Short mmCIF file of N, CA and C in Angstrom, two decimals:
data_model
loop_
_atom_site.label_atom_id
_atom_site.label_comp_id
_atom_site.label_asym_id
_atom_site.label_seq_id
_atom_site.Cartn_x
_atom_site.Cartn_y
_atom_site.Cartn_z
N MET V 30 9.04 -19.50 -99.85
CA MET V 30 8.95 -18.97 -98.62
C MET V 30 10.38 -18.53 -98.10
N SER V 31 10.61 -17.39 -97.51
CA SER V 31 11.92 -16.91 -97.22
C SER V 31 12.36 -17.76 -95.81
N ASP V 32 13.72 -17.78 -95.70
CA ASP V 32 14.26 -18.35 -94.40
C ASP V 32 13.65 -17.54 -93.31
N ARG V 33 13.55 -16.27 -93.31
CA ARG V 33 13.00 -15.52 -92.19
C ARG V 33 11.57 -15.82 -91.81
N ALA V 34 10.83 -16.08 -92.94
CA ALA V 34 9.36 -16.51 -92.72
C ALA V 34 9.36 -17.78 -92.19
N ARG V 35 10.23 -18.79 -92.62
CA ARG V 35 10.22 -20.17 -92.10
C ARG V 35 10.68 -20.24 -90.63
N ALA V 36 11.37 -19.22 -90.16
CA ALA V 36 12.01 -19.35 -88.78
C ALA V 36 10.82 -19.00 -87.83
N LEU V 37 10.87 -19.69 -86.83
CA LEU V 37 10.07 -19.61 -85.72
C LEU V 37 10.47 -18.79 -84.54
N ALA V 38 9.86 -17.54 -84.40
CA ALA V 38 10.67 -16.83 -83.28
C ALA V 38 10.13 -17.26 -81.98
N VAL V 39 11.01 -17.48 -80.99
CA VAL V 39 10.75 -17.96 -79.75
C VAL V 39 11.06 -16.96 -78.59
N THR V 40 10.08 -16.64 -77.80
CA THR V 40 10.50 -15.89 -76.66
C THR V 40 10.28 -16.57 -75.33
N GLN V 41 11.42 -16.50 -74.64
CA GLN V 41 11.33 -17.36 -73.42
C GLN V 41 11.62 -16.42 -72.27
N GLU V 42 10.78 -16.36 -71.33
CA GLU V 42 11.00 -15.31 -70.20
C GLU V 42 11.91 -16.08 -69.21
N ILE V 43 12.97 -15.40 -68.80
CA ILE V 43 13.94 -16.12 -67.79
C ILE V 43 13.87 -15.22 -66.68
N ARG V 44 13.96 -15.85 -65.60
CA ARG V 44 14.16 -15.06 -64.26
C ARG V 44 15.39 -15.50 -63.55
N GLU V 45 16.16 -14.55 -63.23
CA GLU V 45 17.53 -15.00 -62.68
C GLU V 45 17.20 -15.28 -61.21
N LEU V 46 17.86 -16.35 -60.65
CA LEU V 46 17.67 -16.63 -59.38
C LEU V 46 18.42 -15.71 -58.43
N GLY V 47 17.93 -15.35 -57.18
CA GLY V 47 18.56 -14.60 -56.47
C GLY V 47 17.66 -14.11 -55.09
N VAL V 48 18.21 -13.13 -54.44
CA VAL V 48 17.50 -12.69 -53.12
C VAL V 48 16.40 -11.70 -53.72
N GLY V 49 15.27 -11.87 -53.31
CA GLY V 49 14.12 -10.86 -53.51
C GLY V 49 13.77 -11.06 -55.05
N ALA V 50 13.01 -10.17 -55.52
CA ALA V 50 12.42 -10.09 -56.88
C ALA V 50 13.60 -9.81 -57.86
N ALA V 51 13.74 -10.72 -58.91
CA ALA V 51 14.81 -10.46 -59.88
C ALA V 51 14.10 -10.00 -61.07
N PRO V 52 14.87 -9.14 -61.90
CA PRO V 52 14.15 -8.58 -63.06
C PRO V 52 13.98 -9.82 -64.20
N ALA V 53 13.08 -9.53 -64.97
CA ALA V 53 12.69 -10.57 -65.92
C ALA V 53 13.54 -10.28 -67.17
N ILE V 54 14.00 -11.34 -67.79
CA ILE V 54 14.84 -11.03 -68.99
C ILE V 54 14.13 -11.83 -70.15
N THR V 55 14.15 -11.20 -71.24
CA THR V 55 13.46 -11.90 -72.33
C THR V 55 14.55 -12.30 -73.42
N LEU V 56 14.59 -13.57 -73.76
CA LEU V 56 15.67 -14.02 -74.68
C LEU V 56 14.93 -14.48 -76.00
N HIS V 57 15.38 -13.72 -77.03
CA HIS V 57 14.70 -13.95 -78.48
C HIS V 57 15.79 -14.66 -79.18
N VAL V 58 15.45 -15.84 -79.71
CA VAL V 58 16.25 -16.64 -80.65
C VAL V 58 15.35 -17.23 -81.60
N LEU V 59 15.99 -17.64 -82.74
CA LEU V 59 15.19 -18.30 -83.78
C LEU V 59 15.31 -19.85 -83.33
N ALA V 60 14.07 -20.47 -83.39
CA ALA V 60 14.00 -21.92 -83.26
C ALA V 60 14.65 -22.63 -84.41
N THR V 61 14.65 -22.08 -85.60
CA THR V 61 15.31 -22.68 -86.70
C THR V 61 16.49 -21.76 -87.15
N VAL V 62 17.46 -22.29 -87.58
CA VAL V 62 18.59 -21.46 -87.97
C VAL V 62 18.40 -21.08 -89.34
N PRO V 63 18.81 -19.75 -89.73
CA PRO V 63 18.75 -19.26 -91.13
C PRO V 63 19.76 -20.13 -91.89
N ARG V 64 19.36 -20.37 -93.10
CA ARG V 64 20.21 -21.24 -93.93
C ARG V 64 21.32 -20.62 -94.65
N ILE V 65 22.62 -20.66 -94.02
CA ILE V 65 23.72 -19.91 -94.68
C ILE V 65 24.41 -20.99 -95.29
N GLY V 66 24.51 -22.22 -94.71
CA GLY V 66 25.12 -23.33 -95.30
C GLY V 66 24.40 -24.67 -94.91
N PRO V 67 24.64 -25.72 -95.51
CA PRO V 67 23.85 -26.94 -95.25
C PRO V 67 24.02 -27.43 -93.78
N ALA V 68 25.20 -27.22 -93.13
CA ALA V 68 25.29 -27.60 -91.85
C ALA V 68 26.29 -26.65 -91.14
N MET V 69 25.75 -25.73 -90.59
CA MET V 69 26.64 -24.49 -89.95
C MET V 69 27.54 -24.96 -88.92
N LEU V 70 27.10 -25.94 -88.10
CA LEU V 70 27.95 -26.35 -86.91
C LEU V 70 28.18 -28.03 -86.97
N ASP V 71 28.15 -28.44 -88.20
CA ASP V 71 28.03 -29.99 -88.25
C ASP V 71 29.17 -30.42 -87.53
N GLY V 72 28.85 -31.48 -86.58
CA GLY V 72 29.87 -32.31 -85.83
C GLY V 72 30.56 -31.40 -84.80
N VAL V 73 30.17 -30.08 -84.57
CA VAL V 73 30.96 -29.37 -83.52
C VAL V 73 30.42 -29.92 -82.05
N LYS V 74 31.38 -30.28 -81.22
CA LYS V 74 30.87 -30.75 -79.83
C LYS V 74 30.87 -29.52 -78.93
N ILE V 75 29.68 -29.36 -78.38
CA ILE V 75 29.51 -28.14 -77.64
C ILE V 75 28.99 -28.59 -76.25
N LEU V 76 29.57 -27.99 -75.11
CA LEU V 76 29.27 -28.17 -73.72
C LEU V 76 28.43 -26.99 -73.40
N PHE V 77 27.17 -27.06 -73.10
CA PHE V 77 26.37 -25.85 -72.75
C PHE V 77 26.01 -25.83 -71.28
N VAL V 78 26.42 -24.78 -70.58
CA VAL V 78 26.01 -24.77 -69.13
C VAL V 78 25.09 -23.61 -68.62
N ASP V 79 23.90 -23.96 -68.09
CA ASP V 79 23.04 -22.92 -67.55
C ASP V 79 22.19 -23.62 -66.46
N ASP V 80 21.88 -22.83 -65.49
CA ASP V 80 20.99 -23.32 -64.46
C ASP V 80 19.57 -23.33 -64.72
N ASP V 81 19.13 -22.57 -65.85
CA ASP V 81 17.74 -22.50 -66.09
C ASP V 81 17.45 -23.62 -67.16
N PRO V 82 16.53 -24.65 -66.80
CA PRO V 82 16.20 -25.63 -67.72
C PRO V 82 15.68 -25.13 -68.96
N ASP V 83 14.84 -24.12 -68.96
CA ASP V 83 14.28 -23.61 -70.26
C ASP V 83 15.19 -23.10 -71.15
N VAL V 84 16.25 -22.42 -70.61
CA VAL V 84 17.40 -21.81 -71.47
C VAL V 84 18.21 -23.05 -72.08
N LEU V 85 18.41 -24.09 -71.15
CA LEU V 85 19.12 -25.19 -71.55
C LEU V 85 18.44 -25.93 -72.86
N HIS V 86 17.24 -26.03 -72.78
CA HIS V 86 16.34 -26.71 -73.80
C HIS V 86 16.35 -25.80 -75.16
N LEU V 87 16.06 -24.46 -74.93
CA LEU V 87 16.11 -23.63 -76.12
C LEU V 87 17.38 -23.59 -76.72
N VAL V 88 18.52 -23.38 -76.21
CA VAL V 88 19.83 -23.23 -76.84
C VAL V 88 20.20 -24.47 -77.29
N LYS V 89 20.05 -25.64 -76.69
CA LYS V 89 20.29 -26.88 -77.18
C LYS V 89 19.57 -27.23 -78.39
N THR V 90 18.32 -26.81 -78.49
CA THR V 90 17.48 -27.05 -79.73
C THR V 90 18.15 -26.16 -80.75
N LEU V 91 18.41 -24.83 -80.55
CA LEU V 91 18.88 -24.06 -81.50
C LEU V 91 20.27 -24.66 -82.10
N LEU V 92 21.10 -24.98 -81.35
CA LEU V 92 22.48 -25.67 -81.72
C LEU V 92 22.30 -26.83 -82.55
N ALA V 93 21.37 -27.75 -82.01
CA ALA V 93 21.18 -28.97 -82.67
C ALA V 93 20.51 -28.86 -84.04
N ASN V 94 19.88 -27.86 -84.22
CA ASN V 94 19.33 -27.41 -85.56
C ASN V 94 20.24 -27.11 -86.51
N ALA V 95 21.41 -26.50 -85.97
CA ALA V 95 22.60 -26.21 -86.70
C ALA V 95 23.60 -27.44 -86.92
N ARG V 96 23.15 -28.64 -86.36
CA ARG V 96 23.86 -29.88 -86.48
C ARG V 96 25.08 -29.92 -85.54
N ALA V 97 24.95 -29.22 -84.45
CA ALA V 97 26.06 -29.38 -83.38
C ALA V 97 25.74 -30.55 -82.55
N GLN V 98 26.82 -31.25 -81.97
CA GLN V 98 26.34 -32.26 -80.97
C GLN V 98 26.50 -31.57 -79.61
N VAL V 99 25.46 -31.38 -78.79
CA VAL V 99 25.41 -30.61 -77.66
C VAL V 99 25.11 -31.46 -76.49
N VAL V 100 25.98 -31.23 -75.36
CA VAL V 100 25.90 -31.79 -74.06
C VAL V 100 25.63 -30.74 -73.22
N THR V 101 24.49 -30.90 -72.36
CA THR V 101 24.22 -29.79 -71.35
C THR V 101 24.53 -30.14 -69.92
N ALA V 102 24.68 -29.22 -69.22
CA ALA V 102 24.93 -29.35 -67.62
C ALA V 102 24.16 -28.11 -67.04
N SER V 103 23.58 -28.32 -65.77
CA SER V 103 22.98 -27.36 -65.09
C SER V 103 23.65 -26.67 -64.01
N SER V 104 24.94 -26.85 -63.97
CA SER V 104 25.76 -26.26 -63.00
C SER V 104 27.22 -26.33 -63.52
N GLY V 105 27.93 -25.38 -62.93
CA GLY V 105 29.49 -25.45 -63.25
C GLY V 105 30.07 -26.68 -62.76
N ALA V 106 29.77 -27.12 -61.69
CA ALA V 106 30.26 -28.37 -61.03
C ALA V 106 29.94 -29.61 -61.91
N GLN V 107 28.80 -29.78 -62.37
CA GLN V 107 28.40 -30.79 -63.18
C GLN V 107 29.16 -30.65 -64.55
N ALA V 108 29.27 -29.65 -65.10
CA ALA V 108 30.00 -29.36 -66.35
C ALA V 108 31.55 -29.86 -66.22
N LEU V 109 31.99 -29.36 -65.06
CA LEU V 109 33.39 -29.76 -64.80
C LEU V 109 33.64 -31.22 -64.81
N ALA V 110 32.73 -32.04 -64.21
CA ALA V 110 32.68 -33.36 -64.07
C ALA V 110 32.53 -34.05 -65.53
N LEU V 111 31.86 -33.49 -66.49
CA LEU V 111 31.66 -34.01 -67.72
C LEU V 111 32.75 -33.71 -68.67
N LEU V 112 33.56 -32.58 -68.46
CA LEU V 112 34.48 -32.15 -69.31
C LEU V 112 35.52 -33.22 -69.82
N ASP V 113 36.00 -33.88 -68.99
CA ASP V 113 36.98 -34.90 -69.41
C ASP V 113 36.46 -36.07 -70.33
N ALA V 114 35.06 -36.38 -69.99
CA ALA V 114 34.48 -37.43 -70.79
C ALA V 114 34.08 -37.07 -72.35
N ILE V 115 33.72 -35.79 -72.31
CA ILE V 115 33.20 -35.30 -73.67
C ILE V 115 34.13 -34.62 -74.59
N HIS V 116 35.21 -33.99 -74.06
CA HIS V 116 36.28 -33.27 -74.73
C HIS V 116 35.53 -32.36 -75.81
N PRO V 117 34.89 -31.36 -75.40
CA PRO V 117 34.07 -30.42 -76.32
C PRO V 117 35.07 -29.62 -77.12
N ASP V 118 34.48 -29.16 -78.31
CA ASP V 118 35.27 -28.17 -79.15
C ASP V 118 35.10 -26.74 -78.74
N VAL V 119 33.90 -26.55 -77.94
CA VAL V 119 33.55 -25.25 -77.60
C VAL V 119 32.76 -25.55 -76.25
N ILE V 120 32.97 -24.55 -75.21
CA ILE V 120 32.12 -24.41 -73.98
C ILE V 120 31.23 -23.07 -74.05
N ILE V 121 30.08 -23.30 -73.76
CA ILE V 121 29.28 -21.94 -73.59
C ILE V 121 28.69 -22.06 -72.16
N SER V 122 28.80 -20.99 -71.47
CA SER V 122 28.42 -21.01 -70.05
C SER V 122 27.73 -19.72 -69.68
N ASP V 123 26.75 -19.84 -68.86
CA ASP V 123 26.12 -18.71 -68.18
C ASP V 123 27.08 -18.31 -67.10
N ILE V 124 27.03 -17.06 -66.60
CA ILE V 124 27.78 -16.59 -65.53
C ILE V 124 27.11 -16.70 -64.15
N SER V 125 25.78 -16.21 -64.19
CA SER V 125 25.07 -16.02 -62.93
C SER V 125 24.46 -17.43 -62.55
N MET V 126 25.08 -18.33 -61.91
CA MET V 126 24.54 -19.56 -61.42
C MET V 126 24.92 -19.78 -59.96
N PRO V 127 23.86 -20.28 -59.21
CA PRO V 127 24.00 -20.43 -57.72
C PRO V 127 25.25 -21.45 -57.53
N GLY V 128 25.86 -21.10 -56.45
CA GLY V 128 26.95 -21.89 -55.93
C GLY V 128 28.17 -21.66 -56.82
N PHE V 129 28.58 -22.68 -57.83
CA PHE V 129 29.73 -22.59 -58.51
C PHE V 129 29.30 -21.87 -59.71
N ASP V 130 29.73 -20.62 -59.84
CA ASP V 130 29.16 -19.79 -61.01
C ASP V 130 30.07 -19.89 -62.11
N GLY V 131 29.72 -19.19 -63.29
CA GLY V 131 30.50 -19.36 -64.41
C GLY V 131 31.96 -18.77 -64.33
N TYR V 132 32.24 -17.80 -63.60
CA TYR V 132 33.68 -17.36 -63.46
C TYR V 132 34.43 -18.44 -62.70
N GLN V 133 33.79 -18.98 -61.61
CA GLN V 133 34.58 -20.17 -60.92
C GLN V 133 34.70 -21.48 -61.91
N PHE V 134 33.63 -21.64 -62.66
CA PHE V 134 33.70 -22.77 -63.62
C PHE V 134 34.98 -22.54 -64.64
N ILE V 135 34.93 -21.42 -65.33
CA ILE V 135 36.04 -21.12 -66.38
C ILE V 135 37.53 -21.00 -65.55
N GLN V 136 37.56 -20.54 -64.47
CA GLN V 136 38.90 -20.56 -63.76
C GLN V 136 39.25 -21.86 -63.39
N ALA V 137 38.30 -22.76 -62.97
CA ALA V 137 38.83 -24.24 -62.79
C ALA V 137 39.21 -24.90 -63.91
N ILE V 138 38.58 -24.61 -65.13
CA ILE V 138 39.12 -25.17 -66.52
C ILE V 138 40.44 -24.61 -66.83
N ARG V 139 40.61 -23.35 -66.61
CA ARG V 139 41.84 -22.77 -67.16
C ARG V 139 43.02 -23.16 -66.29
N SER V 140 42.74 -23.44 -64.84
CA SER V 140 43.77 -23.78 -63.94
C SER V 140 44.18 -25.17 -64.15
N ARG V 141 43.45 -26.10 -64.90
CA ARG V 141 43.83 -27.36 -65.45
C ARG V 141 44.54 -27.32 -66.74
N ALA V 142 44.80 -26.07 -67.26
CA ALA V 142 45.64 -25.93 -68.58
C ALA V 142 44.69 -26.48 -69.67
N ILE V 143 43.46 -26.33 -69.49
CA ILE V 143 42.56 -26.80 -70.55
C ILE V 143 42.20 -25.55 -71.45
N ARG V 144 42.58 -25.34 -72.75
CA ARG V 144 42.34 -24.25 -73.56
C ARG V 144 41.15 -24.34 -74.50
N THR V 145 40.16 -25.23 -74.18
CA THR V 145 39.00 -25.27 -75.01
C THR V 145 38.46 -23.87 -75.03
N PRO V 146 38.03 -23.48 -76.27
CA PRO V 146 37.41 -22.10 -76.48
C PRO V 146 36.17 -22.14 -75.58
N ALA V 147 35.94 -20.86 -75.00
CA ALA V 147 34.74 -20.65 -74.11
C ALA V 147 34.11 -19.45 -74.25
N ILE V 148 32.70 -19.54 -74.34
CA ILE V 148 31.85 -18.31 -74.52
C ILE V 148 31.06 -18.14 -73.34
N ALA V 149 30.95 -16.92 -72.70
CA ALA V 149 30.05 -16.56 -71.68
C ALA V 149 28.77 -16.03 -72.38
N LEU V 150 27.79 -16.67 -72.06
CA LEU V 150 26.28 -16.24 -72.55
C LEU V 150 25.57 -15.68 -71.37
N THR V 151 25.44 -14.55 -71.14
CA THR V 151 24.74 -14.01 -69.81
C THR V 151 23.95 -12.70 -70.09
N ALA V 152 23.21 -12.57 -69.09
CA ALA V 152 22.49 -11.30 -69.17
C ALA V 152 23.32 -10.07 -68.51
N GLN V 153 24.55 -10.38 -68.06
CA GLN V 153 25.31 -9.30 -67.54
C GLN V 153 25.89 -8.48 -68.78
N SER V 154 25.47 -7.32 -68.97
CA SER V 154 25.92 -6.69 -70.35
C SER V 154 26.68 -5.38 -69.99
N ARG V 155 27.00 -5.04 -68.83
CA ARG V 155 27.90 -3.80 -68.74
C ARG V 155 29.40 -4.15 -69.21
N THR V 156 30.10 -2.98 -69.49
CA THR V 156 31.45 -3.07 -70.05
C THR V 156 32.33 -3.79 -69.00
N LYS V 157 32.16 -3.58 -67.74
CA LYS V 157 32.95 -4.29 -66.68
C LYS V 157 32.51 -5.74 -66.55
N ASP V 158 31.34 -6.13 -66.91
CA ASP V 158 31.00 -7.56 -67.10
C ASP V 158 31.80 -8.08 -68.26
N HIS V 159 31.79 -7.63 -69.32
CA HIS V 159 32.59 -8.06 -70.44
C HIS V 159 34.02 -8.28 -70.17
N GLU V 160 34.60 -7.33 -69.53
CA GLU V 160 36.00 -7.32 -69.21
C GLU V 160 36.29 -8.42 -68.18
N ARG V 161 35.50 -8.56 -67.16
CA ARG V 161 35.63 -9.56 -66.17
C ARG V 161 35.59 -11.00 -66.81
N ALA V 162 34.68 -11.22 -67.64
CA ALA V 162 34.59 -12.59 -68.37
C ALA V 162 35.82 -12.85 -69.08
N LEU V 163 36.34 -11.85 -69.87
CA LEU V 163 37.58 -12.12 -70.60
C LEU V 163 38.90 -12.38 -69.64
N GLN V 164 38.76 -11.57 -68.55
CA GLN V 164 39.94 -11.75 -67.58
C GLN V 164 39.88 -13.08 -66.87
N ALA V 165 38.59 -13.54 -66.74
CA ALA V 165 38.36 -14.77 -66.05
C ALA V 165 38.88 -16.10 -66.82
N GLY V 166 38.85 -15.73 -68.20
CA GLY V 166 39.19 -16.85 -69.07
C GLY V 166 38.26 -17.28 -70.16
N PHE V 167 37.26 -16.50 -70.43
CA PHE V 167 36.45 -16.82 -71.47
C PHE V 167 36.98 -16.02 -72.50
N ASP V 168 36.82 -16.68 -73.96
CA ASP V 168 37.14 -16.15 -75.11
C ASP V 168 36.26 -15.12 -75.72
N ARG V 169 35.05 -15.26 -75.33
CA ARG V 169 34.01 -14.24 -75.95
C ARG V 169 32.97 -13.95 -74.93
N HIS V 170 32.20 -12.95 -74.89
CA HIS V 170 31.25 -12.52 -73.88
C HIS V 170 30.11 -12.15 -74.86
N LEU V 171 28.99 -12.88 -74.68
CA LEU V 171 27.65 -12.48 -75.50
C LEU V 171 26.62 -12.27 -74.42
N CYS V 172 25.80 -11.33 -74.85
CA CYS V 172 24.76 -10.94 -73.80
C CYS V 172 23.39 -11.43 -74.34
N LYS V 173 22.73 -11.82 -73.20
CA LYS V 173 21.29 -12.18 -73.60
C LYS V 173 20.34 -10.96 -73.57
N PRO V 174 19.47 -10.69 -74.48
CA PRO V 174 19.17 -11.59 -75.63
C PRO V 174 19.98 -11.32 -76.72
N MET V 175 20.12 -12.54 -77.57
CA MET V 175 21.01 -12.50 -78.77
C MET V 175 20.41 -13.28 -79.75
N ARG V 176 20.68 -13.08 -81.08
CA ARG V 176 20.16 -13.76 -82.11
C ARG V 176 20.97 -14.99 -82.40
N ALA V 177 20.23 -16.04 -82.96
CA ALA V 177 20.88 -17.40 -83.16
C ALA V 177 22.09 -17.17 -84.02
N LEU V 178 22.09 -16.37 -85.08
CA LEU V 178 23.32 -16.19 -86.01
C LEU V 178 24.51 -15.62 -85.13
N THR V 179 24.08 -14.66 -84.24
CA THR V 179 25.21 -14.14 -83.42
C THR V 179 26.04 -15.15 -82.74
N LEU V 180 25.14 -16.13 -82.00
CA LEU V 180 25.79 -17.29 -81.30
C LEU V 180 26.60 -18.22 -82.19
N ILE V 181 26.02 -18.51 -83.35
CA ILE V 181 26.62 -19.48 -84.25
C ILE V 181 27.97 -18.96 -84.77
N THR V 182 27.99 -17.51 -85.21
CA THR V 182 29.09 -16.75 -85.72
C THR V 182 30.16 -16.77 -84.52
N ALA V 183 29.82 -16.58 -83.31
CA ALA V 183 30.76 -16.48 -82.20
C ALA V 183 31.37 -17.97 -82.00
N ILE V 184 30.64 -19.03 -82.10
CA ILE V 184 31.10 -20.44 -82.06
C ILE V 184 32.28 -20.59 -83.09
N HIS V 185 31.93 -20.10 -84.49
CA HIS V 185 32.87 -20.32 -85.42
C HIS V 185 34.14 -19.44 -85.29
N ASP V 186 34.00 -18.34 -84.75
CA ASP V 186 35.13 -17.34 -84.40
C ASP V 186 35.94 -18.02 -83.38
N VAL V 187 35.49 -18.49 -82.33
CA VAL V 187 36.42 -19.01 -81.24
C VAL V 187 37.06 -20.24 -81.83
N ILE V 188 36.44 -21.16 -82.39
CA ILE V 188 36.98 -22.45 -83.04
C ILE V 188 38.14 -22.05 -83.97
N ALA V 189 37.99 -20.94 -84.77
CA ALA V 189 39.00 -20.55 -85.69
C ALA V 189 40.20 -20.01 -85.06
N ARG V 190 40.27 -19.61 -84.00
CA ARG V 190 41.42 -19.01 -83.30
C ARG V 190 42.61 -19.91 -83.07
#
């Protein structure tokens, strides 16, 4: 059986929090990671931040299947508090979070002279959103929906810099 056939496609409907009705976003990822190597993210420590518990669980599972060590936080403030204790190799953060959003989170990190590579994983997909994320201090901007391999490749790329 091929890797593609073994992979379980997972669709998770995500609703952004906000005033009034928010658009539904569908995130398509593979619950198992395609087999490119025996341990694609073996031992990589990742801090993943998102206010949606379903997204936290889904992405954590995906990254753990690639043998990453994943710590999750449900807010930018919570992630900032965890940062010194876990010393991640990579940070992945949503942008649109209530209160302390992803932009504020990355700016707080960069103001502390922490250069940990960071990836914005967000539904905000316009060119100006991409530019704003990079200007705020993220090293990469990925749009939901995305494929598992896209995320894993981005992690490898930012670590290699």
